[in-house]
PDB file of C-alpha atoms and ligand atoms in Angstrom:
ATOM      1  CA  MET A  24       4.420 -11.471  10.208  1.00  0.00           C
ATOM      2  CA  THR A  25       1.332 -12.656   8.174  1.00  0.00           C
ATOM      3  CA  VAL A  26       0.021  -9.772   5.793  1.00  0.00           C
ATOM      4  CA  ASP A  27      -3.576  -9.363   4.666  1.00  0.00           C
ATOM      5  CA  PRO A  28      -4.121  -8.110   1.181  1.00  0.00           C
ATOM      6  CA  ARG A  29      -7.712  -7.004   1.643  1.00  0.00           C
ATOM      7  CA  GLU A  30      -6.198  -4.376   4.471  1.00  0.00           C
ATOM      8  CA  LEU A  31      -3.649  -3.411   2.225  1.00  0.00           C
ATOM      9  CA  LEU A  32      -6.135  -2.847  -0.760  1.00  0.00           C
ATOM     10  CA  ALA A  33      -8.353  -0.911   1.524  1.00  0.00           C
ATOM     11  CA  LEU A  34      -5.545   1.436   2.460  1.00  0.00           C
ATOM     12  CA  ALA A  35      -4.582   1.883  -1.137  1.00  0.00           C
ATOM     13  CA  GLU A  36      -7.927   2.837  -2.152  1.00  0.00           C
ATOM     14  CA  GLN A  37      -8.528   5.270   0.688  1.00  0.00           C
ATOM     15  CA  MET A  38      -5.063   7.063   0.192  1.00  0.00           C
ATOM     16  CA  ALA A  39      -5.467   7.297  -3.808  1.00  0.00           C
ATOM     17  CA  ARG A  40      -8.927   8.613  -3.662  1.00  0.00           C
ATOM     18  CA  GLU A  41      -7.494  11.343  -1.225  1.00  0.00           C
ATOM     19  CA  ALA A  42      -4.443  12.095  -3.700  1.00  0.00           C
ATOM     20  CA  GLY A  43      -7.037  12.233  -6.289  1.00  0.00           C
ATOM     21  CA  ARG A  44      -9.216  14.616  -4.276  1.00  0.00           C
ATOM     22  CA  LEU A  45      -6.198  16.605  -3.514  1.00  0.00           C
ATOM     23  CA  ILE A  46      -4.662  17.071  -7.040  1.00  0.00           C
ATOM     24  CA  VAL A  47      -8.371  18.151  -8.118  1.00  0.00           C
ATOM     25  CA  ASP A  48      -9.046  20.573  -5.251  1.00  0.00           C
ATOM     26  CA  GLU A  49      -6.006  21.995  -4.435  1.00  0.00           C
ATOM     27  CA  ARG A  50      -4.281  22.381  -8.280  1.00  0.00           C
ATOM     28  CA  PRO A  51      -3.349  25.995  -8.200  1.00  0.00           C
ATOM     29  CA  ARG A  52      -4.879  28.045 -11.136  1.00  0.00           C
ATOM     30  CA  ASP A  53      -1.078  29.091 -12.484  1.00  0.00           C
ATOM     31  CA  LEU A  54       0.162  25.711 -12.116  1.00  0.00           C
ATOM     32  CA  GLY A  55       3.579  25.577 -13.795  1.00  0.00           C
ATOM     33  CA  VAL A  56       6.324  22.931 -14.041  1.00  0.00           C
ATOM     34  CA  ALA A  57       8.428  22.199 -11.144  1.00  0.00           C
ATOM     35  CA  THR A  58      11.036  20.516 -12.582  1.00  0.00           C
ATOM     36  CA  THR A  59      11.986  17.964 -15.405  1.00  0.00           C
ATOM     37  CA  LYS A  60      13.396  14.428 -15.170  1.00  0.00           C
ATOM     38  CA  THR A  61      14.719  12.146 -18.293  1.00  0.00           C
ATOM     39  CA  SER A  62      13.991  15.024 -20.849  1.00  0.00           C
ATOM     40  CA  VAL A  63      12.616  18.774 -21.059  1.00  0.00           C
ATOM     41  CA  THR A  64       9.076  17.183 -21.605  1.00  0.00           C
ATOM     42  CA  ASP A  65       9.234  14.554 -18.579  1.00  0.00           C
ATOM     43  CA  ILE A  66       7.758  16.942 -16.456  1.00  0.00           C
ATOM     44  CA  VAL A  67       6.949  17.285 -12.379  1.00  0.00           C
ATOM     45  CA  THR A  68       4.559  19.530 -11.215  1.00  0.00           C
ATOM     46  CA  GLU A  69       4.070  20.894  -7.368  1.00  0.00           C
ATOM     47  CA  MET A  70       0.905  18.581  -7.219  1.00  0.00           C
ATOM     48  CA  ASP A  71       2.861  15.422  -8.009  1.00  0.00           C
ATOM     49  CA  GLN A  72       5.306  16.207  -5.466  1.00  0.00           C
ATOM     50  CA  ARG A  73       2.393  17.204  -3.050  1.00  0.00           C
ATOM     51  CA  ALA A  74       0.014  14.290  -3.770  1.00  0.00           C
ATOM     52  CA  GLU A  75       3.163  11.893  -3.339  1.00  0.00           C
ATOM     53  CA  GLN A  76       4.288  13.125  -0.119  1.00  0.00           C
ATOM     54  CA  LEU A  77       0.207  12.484   0.837  1.00  0.00           C
ATOM     55  CA  LEU A  78       1.199   9.002   0.048  1.00  0.00           C
ATOM     56  CA  VAL A  79       4.452   8.493   1.647  1.00  0.00           C
ATOM     57  CA  ASP A  80       2.609   9.884   5.110  1.00  0.00           C
ATOM     58  CA  ARG A  81      -0.636   7.931   5.054  1.00  0.00           C
ATOM     59  CA  ILE A  82       1.721   4.622   4.508  1.00  0.00           C
ATOM     60  CA  THR A  83       4.420   6.083   7.036  1.00  0.00           C
ATOM     61  CA  THR A  84       1.321   6.476   9.611  1.00  0.00           C
ATOM     62  CA  ALA A  85      -0.728   3.207   8.611  1.00  0.00           C
ATOM     63  CA  ARG A  86       2.383   1.220   8.123  1.00  0.00           C
ATOM     64  CA  PRO A  87       5.930   2.306   9.091  1.00  0.00           C
ATOM     65  CA  ASP A  88       7.729  -0.874   8.600  1.00  0.00           C
ATOM     66  CA  ASP A  89       6.874  -0.941   4.775  1.00  0.00           C
ATOM     67  CA  GLY A  90       9.095  -0.388   1.839  1.00  0.00           C
ATOM     68  CA  ILE A  91       7.966   2.382  -0.819  1.00  0.00           C
ATOM     69  CA  LEU A  92       8.850   3.601  -4.167  1.00  0.00           C
ATOM     70  CA  GLY A  93       7.079   6.303  -5.771  1.00  0.00           C
ATOM     71  CA  GLU A  94       7.654   8.073  -9.333  1.00  0.00           C
ATOM     72  CA  GLU A  95       9.004  11.461  -7.872  1.00  0.00           C
ATOM     73  CA  GLY A  96      11.433   9.769  -5.384  1.00  0.00           C
ATOM     74  CA  ALA A  97      10.038   8.293  -2.815  1.00  0.00           C
ATOM     75  CA  ALA A  98      12.420   5.419  -1.763  1.00  0.00           C
ATOM     76  CA  ARG A  99      12.504   3.603   1.450  1.00  0.00           C
ATOM     77  CA  VAL A 100      13.551  -0.021   1.959  1.00  0.00           C
ATOM     78  CA  GLY A 101      10.868  -1.364   4.336  1.00  0.00           C
ATOM     79  CA  THR A 102      11.301  -4.516   7.020  1.00  0.00           C
ATOM     80  CA  SER A 103       7.798  -6.014   6.640  1.00  0.00           C
ATOM     81  CA  GLY A 104       8.065  -7.399   3.136  1.00  0.00           C
ATOM     82  CA  VAL A 105       5.662  -4.917   1.966  1.00  0.00           C
ATOM     83  CA  THR A 106       6.411  -2.282  -0.908  1.00  0.00           C
ATOM     84  CA  TRP A 107       4.240   0.207  -1.702  1.00  0.00           C
ATOM     85  CA  VAL A 108       4.642   1.308  -5.308  1.00  0.00           C
ATOM     86  CA  VAL A 109       2.825   4.390  -6.178  1.00  0.00           C
ATOM     87  CA  ASP A 110       2.436   7.029  -9.160  1.00  0.00           C
ATOM     88  CA  PRO A 111       0.716  10.488  -7.485  1.00  0.00           C
ATOM     89  CA  ILE A 112      -0.491  11.441 -10.748  1.00  0.00           C
ATOM     90  CA  ASP A 113      -0.172   9.131 -13.814  1.00  0.00           C
ATOM     91  CA  GLY A 114      -0.630  11.195 -16.961  1.00  0.00           C
ATOM     92  CA  THR A 115       1.030  14.568 -15.904  1.00  0.00           C
ATOM     93  CA  VAL A 116       1.105  15.974 -19.241  1.00  0.00           C
ATOM     94  CA  ASN A 117      -2.785  15.549 -19.380  1.00  0.00           C
ATOM     95  CA  TYR A 118      -2.995  17.153 -15.895  1.00  0.00           C
ATOM     96  CA  LEU A 119      -0.961  19.834 -17.051  1.00  0.00           C
ATOM     97  CA  TYR A 120      -3.174  20.710 -20.018  1.00  0.00           C
ATOM     98  CA  GLU A 121      -6.539  19.576 -17.764  1.00  0.00           C
ATOM     99  CA  LEU A 122      -6.973  16.682 -19.955  1.00  0.00           C
ATOM    100  CA  PRO A 123      -9.044  14.344 -17.916  1.00  0.00           C
ATOM    101  CA  SER A 124      -7.391  11.553 -18.327  1.00  0.00           C
ATOM    102  CA  TYR A 125      -5.050  11.018 -15.499  1.00  0.00           C
ATOM    103  CA  ALA A 126      -4.826   8.739 -12.366  1.00  0.00           C
ATOM    104  CA  VAL A 127      -3.185   8.056  -9.013  1.00  0.00           C
ATOM    105  CA  SER A 128      -1.962   4.895  -8.927  1.00  0.00           C
ATOM    106  CA  VAL A 129      -1.460   2.765  -5.674  1.00  0.00           C
ATOM    107  CA  ALA A 130      -0.012  -0.713  -5.459  1.00  0.00           C
ATOM    108  CA  ALA A 131       1.331  -3.119  -2.593  1.00  0.00           C
ATOM    109  CA  ARG A 132       3.682  -5.664  -3.838  1.00  0.00           C
ATOM    110  CA  VAL A 133       4.883  -8.853  -1.391  1.00  0.00           C
ATOM    111  CA  GLY A 134       8.242  -9.373  -2.803  1.00  0.00           C
ATOM    112  CA  ASP A 135       8.147  -9.280  -6.100  1.00  0.00           C
ATOM    113  CA  ASP A 136       3.973  -9.859  -6.640  1.00  0.00           C
ATOM    114  CA  VAL A 137       1.773  -7.106  -6.789  1.00  0.00           C
ATOM    115  CA  VAL A 138      -0.745  -8.102  -4.235  1.00  0.00           C
ATOM    116  CA  ALA A 139      -3.495  -5.411  -4.414  1.00  0.00           C
ATOM    117  CA  GLY A 140      -3.910  -2.325  -6.390  1.00  0.00           C
ATOM    118  CA  ALA A 141      -6.088   0.641  -6.748  1.00  0.00           C
ATOM    119  CA  VAL A 142      -6.380   3.110 -10.036  1.00  0.00           C
ATOM    120  CA  VAL A 143      -8.406   6.354  -9.167  1.00  0.00           C
ATOM    121  CA  ASN A 144      -9.599   8.860 -12.115  1.00  0.00           C
ATOM    122  CA  PRO A 145     -10.496  12.110  -9.873  1.00  0.00           C
ATOM    123  CA  VAL A 146     -12.070  13.559 -12.962  1.00  0.00           C
ATOM    124  CA  SER A 147     -14.337  10.648 -13.748  1.00  0.00           C
ATOM    125  CA  GLY A 148     -14.713   9.880 -10.257  1.00  0.00           C
ATOM    126  CA  GLU A 149     -13.897   5.947 -11.103  1.00  0.00           C
ATOM    127  CA  VAL A 150     -11.952   3.712  -8.786  1.00  0.00           C
ATOM    128  CA  TRP A 151     -10.496   0.122  -9.877  1.00  0.00           C
ATOM    129  CA  THR A 152      -9.479  -2.165  -7.446  1.00  0.00           C
ATOM    130  CA  ALA A 153      -8.015  -5.709  -7.839  1.00  0.00           C
ATOM    131  CA  LEU A 154      -6.554  -7.930  -5.226  1.00  0.00           C
ATOM    132  CA  ARG A 155      -4.556 -10.640  -6.494  1.00  0.00           C
ATOM    133  CA  GLY A 156      -6.463 -13.998  -7.249  1.00  0.00           C
ATOM    134  CA  GLU A 157      -9.214 -12.654  -5.964  1.00  0.00           C
ATOM    135  CA  GLY A 158     -10.693 -10.289  -9.206  1.00  0.00           C
ATOM    136  CA  ALA A 159     -10.524  -6.599 -10.242  1.00  0.00           C
ATOM    137  CA  TRP A 160     -13.285  -4.296 -10.053  1.00  0.00           C
ATOM    138  CA  LEU A 161     -14.357  -0.773 -11.384  1.00  0.00           C
ATOM    139  CA  ASP A 162     -16.506   0.892  -8.637  1.00  0.00           C
ATOM    140  CA  GLY A 163     -17.410  -2.483  -6.877  1.00  0.00           C
ATOM    141  CA  ARG A 164     -18.306  -3.949 -10.039  1.00  0.00           C
ATOM    142  CA  ARG A 165     -16.728  -7.129 -11.252  1.00  0.00           C
ATOM    143  CA  LEU A 166     -14.576  -6.986 -14.150  1.00  0.00           C
ATOM    144  CA  VAL A 167     -14.405  -9.911 -16.484  1.00  0.00           C
ATOM    145  CA  LEU A 168     -13.059  -9.812 -20.037  1.00  0.00           C
ATOM    146  CA  GLY A 169     -14.975 -10.995 -22.904  1.00  0.00           C
ATOM    147  CA  GLU A 170     -13.756 -13.001 -26.230  1.00  0.00           C
ATOM    148  CA  PRO A 171     -11.617 -10.645 -27.673  1.00  0.00           C
ATOM    149  CA  PRO A 172     -11.902 -10.048 -31.252  1.00  0.00           C
ATOM    150  CA  GLU A 173      -9.173 -10.827 -33.783  1.00  0.00           C
ATOM    151  CA  LEU A 174      -6.460  -8.452 -34.620  1.00  0.00           C
ATOM    152  CA  ALA A 175      -7.429  -6.826 -37.402  1.00  0.00           C
ATOM    153  CA  MET A 176     -10.363  -5.764 -35.526  1.00  0.00           C
ATOM    154  CA  ALA A 177      -8.684  -4.971 -32.074  1.00  0.00           C
ATOM    155  CA  LEU A 178      -8.402  -1.335 -30.569  1.00  0.00           C
ATOM    156  CA  VAL A 179      -5.017  -1.265 -29.437  1.00  0.00           C
ATOM    157  CA  ALA A 180      -4.184   1.601 -26.447  1.00  0.00           C
ATOM    158  CA  THR A 181      -0.115   2.130 -26.550  1.00  0.00           C
ATOM    159  CA  GLY A 182       1.732   5.198 -25.175  1.00  0.00           C
ATOM    160  CA  PHE A 183       5.027   6.846 -25.582  1.00  0.00           C
ATOM    161  CA  GLY A 184       7.691   7.529 -23.299  1.00  0.00           C
ATOM    162  CA  TYR A 185       9.937  10.935 -23.069  1.00  0.00           C
ATOM    163  CA  ASP A 186      13.340  10.156 -24.763  1.00  0.00           C
ATOM    164  CA  PRO A 187      13.223  11.161 -28.339  1.00  0.00           C
ATOM    165  CA  ARG A 188      15.209   8.332 -29.023  1.00  0.00           C
ATOM    166  CA  ARG A 189      12.529   5.882 -27.475  1.00  0.00           C
ATOM    167  CA  ARG A 190      10.013   7.644 -29.225  1.00  0.00           C
ATOM    168  CA  ALA A 191      11.618   7.256 -32.701  1.00  0.00           C
ATOM    169  CA  ALA A 192      11.675   3.303 -32.268  1.00  0.00           C
ATOM    170  CA  GLN A 193       7.972   3.536 -30.533  1.00  0.00           C
ATOM    171  CA  ALA A 194       6.879   5.320 -33.700  1.00  0.00           C
ATOM    172  CA  ALA A 195       8.758   2.437 -36.081  1.00  0.00           C
ATOM    173  CA  VAL A 196       7.021  -0.226 -34.191  1.00  0.00           C
ATOM    174  CA  LEU A 197       3.449   1.639 -34.617  1.00  0.00           C
ATOM    175  CA  GLN A 198       3.972   2.357 -38.002  1.00  0.00           C
ATOM    176  CA  VAL A 199       4.003  -1.862 -38.774  1.00  0.00           C
ATOM    177  CA  VAL A 200       1.045  -2.319 -35.880  1.00  0.00           C
ATOM    178  CA  LEU A 201      -1.137   0.269 -36.612  1.00  0.00           C
ATOM    179  CA  PRO A 202      -2.100  -1.373 -40.681  1.00  0.00           C
ATOM    180  CA  GLN A 203      -2.810  -4.538 -38.798  1.00  0.00           C
ATOM    181  CA  VAL A 204      -5.373  -3.345 -36.090  1.00  0.00           C
ATOM    182  CA  ARG A 205      -9.073  -1.442 -35.821  1.00  0.00           C
ATOM    183  CA  ASP A 206      -7.191   1.518 -34.685  1.00  0.00           C
ATOM    184  CA  VAL A 207      -4.953   2.802 -31.842  1.00  0.00           C
ATOM    185  CA  ARG A 208      -5.365   4.996 -28.865  1.00  0.00           C
ATOM    186  CA  ARG A 209      -3.016   6.794 -27.023  1.00  0.00           C
ATOM    187  CA  ALA A 210      -4.689   8.385 -24.052  1.00  0.00           C
ATOM    188  CA  GLY A 211      -1.624   9.375 -22.265  1.00  0.00           C
ATOM    189  CA  ALA A 212      -2.035   7.611 -18.962  1.00  0.00           C
ATOM    190  CA  ALA A 213      -0.323   3.810 -18.631  1.00  0.00           C
ATOM    191  CA  SER A 214      -2.392   2.756 -15.620  1.00  0.00           C
ATOM    192  CA  LEU A 215      -5.717   4.297 -17.374  1.00  0.00           C
ATOM    193  CA  ASP A 216      -4.735   2.414 -20.632  1.00  0.00           C
ATOM    194  CA  LEU A 217      -4.522  -1.010 -18.037  1.00  0.00           C
ATOM    195  CA  CYS A 218      -7.822  -0.324 -16.622  1.00  0.00           C
ATOM    196  CA  ALA A 219      -9.302   0.470 -20.286  1.00  0.00           C
ATOM    197  CA  LEU A 220      -8.218  -2.872 -21.371  1.00  0.00           C
ATOM    198  CA  ALA A 221      -9.766  -4.641 -18.107  1.00  0.00           C
ATOM    199  CA  THR A 222     -13.229  -2.427 -18.722  1.00  0.00           C
ATOM    200  CA  GLY A 223     -13.470  -3.581 -22.170  1.00  0.00           C
ATOM    201  CA  ARG A 224     -12.914   0.226 -23.482  1.00  0.00           C
ATOM    202  CA  VAL A 225      -9.432  -0.946 -25.756  1.00  0.00           C
ATOM    203  CA  ASP A 226      -8.911  -4.636 -26.627  1.00  0.00           C
ATOM    204  CA  GLY A 227      -5.006  -4.831 -26.119  1.00  0.00           C
ATOM    205  CA  TYR A 228      -2.278  -2.348 -24.812  1.00  0.00           C
ATOM    206  CA  TYR A 229       1.525  -2.376 -25.236  1.00  0.00           C
ATOM    207  CA  GLU A 230       4.060   0.263 -24.342  1.00  0.00           C
ATOM    208  CA  GLN A 231       8.041   0.094 -24.233  1.00  0.00           C
ATOM    209  CA  GLY A 232       9.189   2.095 -21.210  1.00  0.00           C
ATOM    210  CA  LEU A 233       6.792   1.542 -18.255  1.00  0.00           C
ATOM    211  CA  LYS A 234       8.499   2.261 -14.765  1.00  0.00           C
ATOM    212  CA  PRO A 235       7.053  -0.199 -11.764  1.00  0.00           C
ATOM    213  CA  TRP A 236       4.685   2.680 -10.605  1.00  0.00           C
ATOM    214  CA  ASP A 237       2.859   3.013 -14.013  1.00  0.00           C
ATOM    215  CA  LEU A 238       2.502  -0.874 -14.398  1.00  0.00           C
ATOM    216  CA  ALA A 239       1.980  -2.012 -10.593  1.00  0.00           C
ATOM    217  CA  ALA A 240      -1.409  -1.544 -10.135  1.00  0.00           C
ATOM    218  CA  GLY A 241      -3.142  -1.110 -13.558  1.00  0.00           C
ATOM    219  CA  GLY A 242      -1.342  -4.326 -14.386  1.00  0.00           C
ATOM    220  CA  LEU A 243      -3.004  -6.498 -11.696  1.00  0.00           C
ATOM    221  CA  VAL A 244      -6.171  -5.023 -12.847  1.00  0.00           C
ATOM    222  CA  ALA A 245      -6.232  -5.910 -16.203  1.00  0.00           C
ATOM    223  CA  ALA A 246      -4.771  -9.391 -14.947  1.00  0.00           C
ATOM    224  CA  GLU A 247      -7.657 -10.178 -12.563  1.00  0.00           C
ATOM    225  CA  ALA A 248      -9.874  -9.040 -15.106  1.00  0.00           C
ATOM    226  CA  GLY A 249      -8.850 -11.815 -17.569  1.00  0.00           C
ATOM    227  CA  ALA A 250      -5.519 -10.403 -19.284  1.00  0.00           C
ATOM    228  CA  VAL A 251      -2.371 -12.097 -19.721  1.00  0.00           C
ATOM    229  CA  VAL A 252       0.065  -9.024 -19.009  1.00  0.00           C
ATOM    230  CA  THR A 253       3.310 -10.074 -20.323  1.00  0.00           C
ATOM    231  CA  GLY A 254       6.751  -9.334 -22.214  1.00  0.00           C
ATOM    232  CA  LEU A 255       7.927 -10.534 -25.156  1.00  0.00           C
ATOM    233  CA  HIS A 256       9.630 -14.549 -25.499  1.00  0.00           C
ATOM    234  CA  GLY A 257       7.834 -15.607 -22.088  1.00  0.00           C
ATOM    235  CA  ARG A 258       9.705 -12.543 -20.178  1.00  0.00           C
ATOM    236  CA  PRO A 259       7.282 -11.133 -17.434  1.00  0.00           C
ATOM    237  CA  ALA A 260       5.981  -7.639 -18.350  1.00  0.00           C
ATOM    238  CA  GLY A 261       8.422  -4.920 -17.669  1.00  0.00           C
ATOM    239  CA  GLU A 262      10.541  -1.639 -18.594  1.00  0.00           C
ATOM    240  CA  ALA A 263      11.654  -3.398 -21.660  1.00  0.00           C
ATOM    241  CA  LEU A 264       7.942  -4.289 -22.940  1.00  0.00           C
ATOM    242  CA  VAL A 265       4.449  -4.413 -21.784  1.00  0.00           C
ATOM    243  CA  VAL A 266       1.902  -6.387 -23.683  1.00  0.00           C
ATOM    244  CA  ALA A 267      -1.534  -7.088 -22.531  1.00  0.00           C
ATOM    245  CA  ALA A 268      -4.813  -8.494 -23.749  1.00  0.00           C
ATOM    246  CA  ARG A 269      -6.958 -11.532 -23.453  1.00  0.00           C
ATOM    247  CA  PRO A 270      -5.871 -14.932 -25.259  1.00  0.00           C
ATOM    248  CA  PRO A 271      -5.967 -15.308 -28.037  1.00  0.00           C
ATOM    249  CA  LEU A 272      -5.448 -12.019 -28.857  1.00  0.00           C
ATOM    250  CA  VAL A 273      -2.470 -11.299 -26.718  1.00  0.00           C
ATOM    251  CA  GLY A 274      -0.658 -13.876 -28.643  1.00  0.00           C
ATOM    252  CA  ALA A 275      -1.267 -12.170 -32.129  1.00  0.00           C
ATOM    253  CA  LEU A 276       0.115  -9.129 -30.678  1.00  0.00           C
ATOM    254  CA  VAL A 277       3.036 -11.011 -29.076  1.00  0.00           C
ATOM    255  CA  ALA A 278       3.952 -12.286 -32.303  1.00  0.00           C
ATOM    256  CA  VAL A 279       3.791  -9.171 -34.285  1.00  0.00           C
ATOM    257  CA  LEU A 280       5.928  -7.154 -31.586  1.00  0.00           C
ATOM    258  CA  GLU A 281       8.199 -10.185 -31.598  1.00  0.00           C
ATOM    259  CA  GLY A 282       8.785  -9.618 -35.264  1.00  0.00           C
ATOM    260  CA  LEU A 283       9.727  -6.340 -34.667  1.00  0.00           C
ATOM    261  CA  VAL A 284      12.075  -6.740 -31.969  1.00  0.00           C
ATOM    262  CA  ALA A 285      10.193  -4.086 -30.125  1.00  0.00           C
ATOM    263  CA  ASP A 286      11.474  -4.840 -26.688  1.00  0.00           C
ATOM    264  CA  ALA A 287      15.126  -3.659 -27.544  1.00  0.00           C
ATOM    265  CA  ASP A 288      16.145  -0.875 -26.095  1.00  0.00           C
ATOM    266  CA  PRO A 289      16.580   2.050 -28.010  1.00  0.00           C
ATOM    267  CA  LEU A 290      18.875   3.863 -25.249  1.00  0.00           C
ATOM    268  CA  ALA A 291      21.558   1.312 -25.087  1.00  0.00           C
TER     269      ALA A 291
HETATM  270  C1  IPD B 303       3.641   8.252 -18.567  1.00  0.00           C
HETATM  271  C2  IPD B 303       2.071   7.876 -18.387  1.00  0.00           C
HETATM  272  C3  IPD B 303       2.144   7.688 -20.236  1.00  0.00           C
HETATM  273  C4  IPD B 303       3.029   6.554 -20.451  1.00  0.00           C
HETATM  274  C5  IPD B 303       4.550   7.209 -20.284  1.00  0.00           C
HETATM  275  C6  IPD B 303       4.744   7.156 -18.680  1.00  0.00           C
HETATM  276  P1  IPD B 303       3.646  10.104 -16.167  1.00  0.00           P
HETATM  277  O1  IPD B 303       3.670   8.439 -16.875  1.00  0.00           O
HETATM  278  O2  IPD B 303       1.854   6.788 -18.264  1.00  0.00           O
HETATM  279  O3  IPD B 303       0.759   7.106 -20.722  1.00  0.00           O
HETATM  280  O4  IPD B 303       3.204   6.768 -22.094  1.00  0.00           O
HETATM  281  O5  IPD B 303       5.207   5.796 -20.520  1.00  0.00           O
HETATM  282  O6  IPD B 303       5.550   7.535 -18.516  1.00  0.00           O
HETATM  283  O7  IPD B 303       4.969  10.330 -16.316  1.00  0.00           O
HETATM  284  O8  IPD B 303       2.380  10.806 -16.574  1.00  0.00           O
HETATM  285  O9  IPD B 303       3.260   9.487 -14.806  1.00  0.00           O
END
């Protein structure tokens, strides 16, 4: 069966917008933590669960043969070759605290390749989209990264995982990175960090411990805007490490992070 990535993108955008409206409009006044995952700070709210259910329902109705991989446990092996990788609320801690930096992230993967992605910030109303090989857009405006600054003038976004051992390792890396760059930002939603990079709001990004749903849509947006999204030593970006920036800055960031063995697994 042939797959039209444009159709996948249209569906991704439509359901990410819808889930974004849900989490804003139907947020209960007394929103609490429904459950926790890898640590006491790795929270799930009822709205994460409701938004993921909405995404699963839309996918199942529109494309019943597709697979699904969702942050809150949605897991279905499909038969069409398409897998949806969804994060119903990326930046759940921001959402809990009503900090306006959270997103719905929806990507469609064909085999191992993310071919379409949409990231919706329902508070700002901004919608980033990307199609593999075609480009990335913010609210329909094509994103093309300009020349990056050198490392010492680069504004670099990063994030931290939930496991205290991972955080300790990330803090040790940050201690060496921070004096070498203009400054660091920790906004609290990986998909938005990658979209910020694509939009020129930061110059680079790195983080260890991202799951596929944190990376899929935002990674495509950043790559299609002209960033290199990679791991260390030529490995692909993934849970061990994601480094993203436009060359040549990405090479400088990779060199610093390789020197720090920033992709070593602190949980091993
Ligand atoms: C988290 C956010 C955060 C990043 C963490 C992610 P969640 O996702 O993207 O910025 O630093 O690594 O786990 O839990 O809010 O969906």
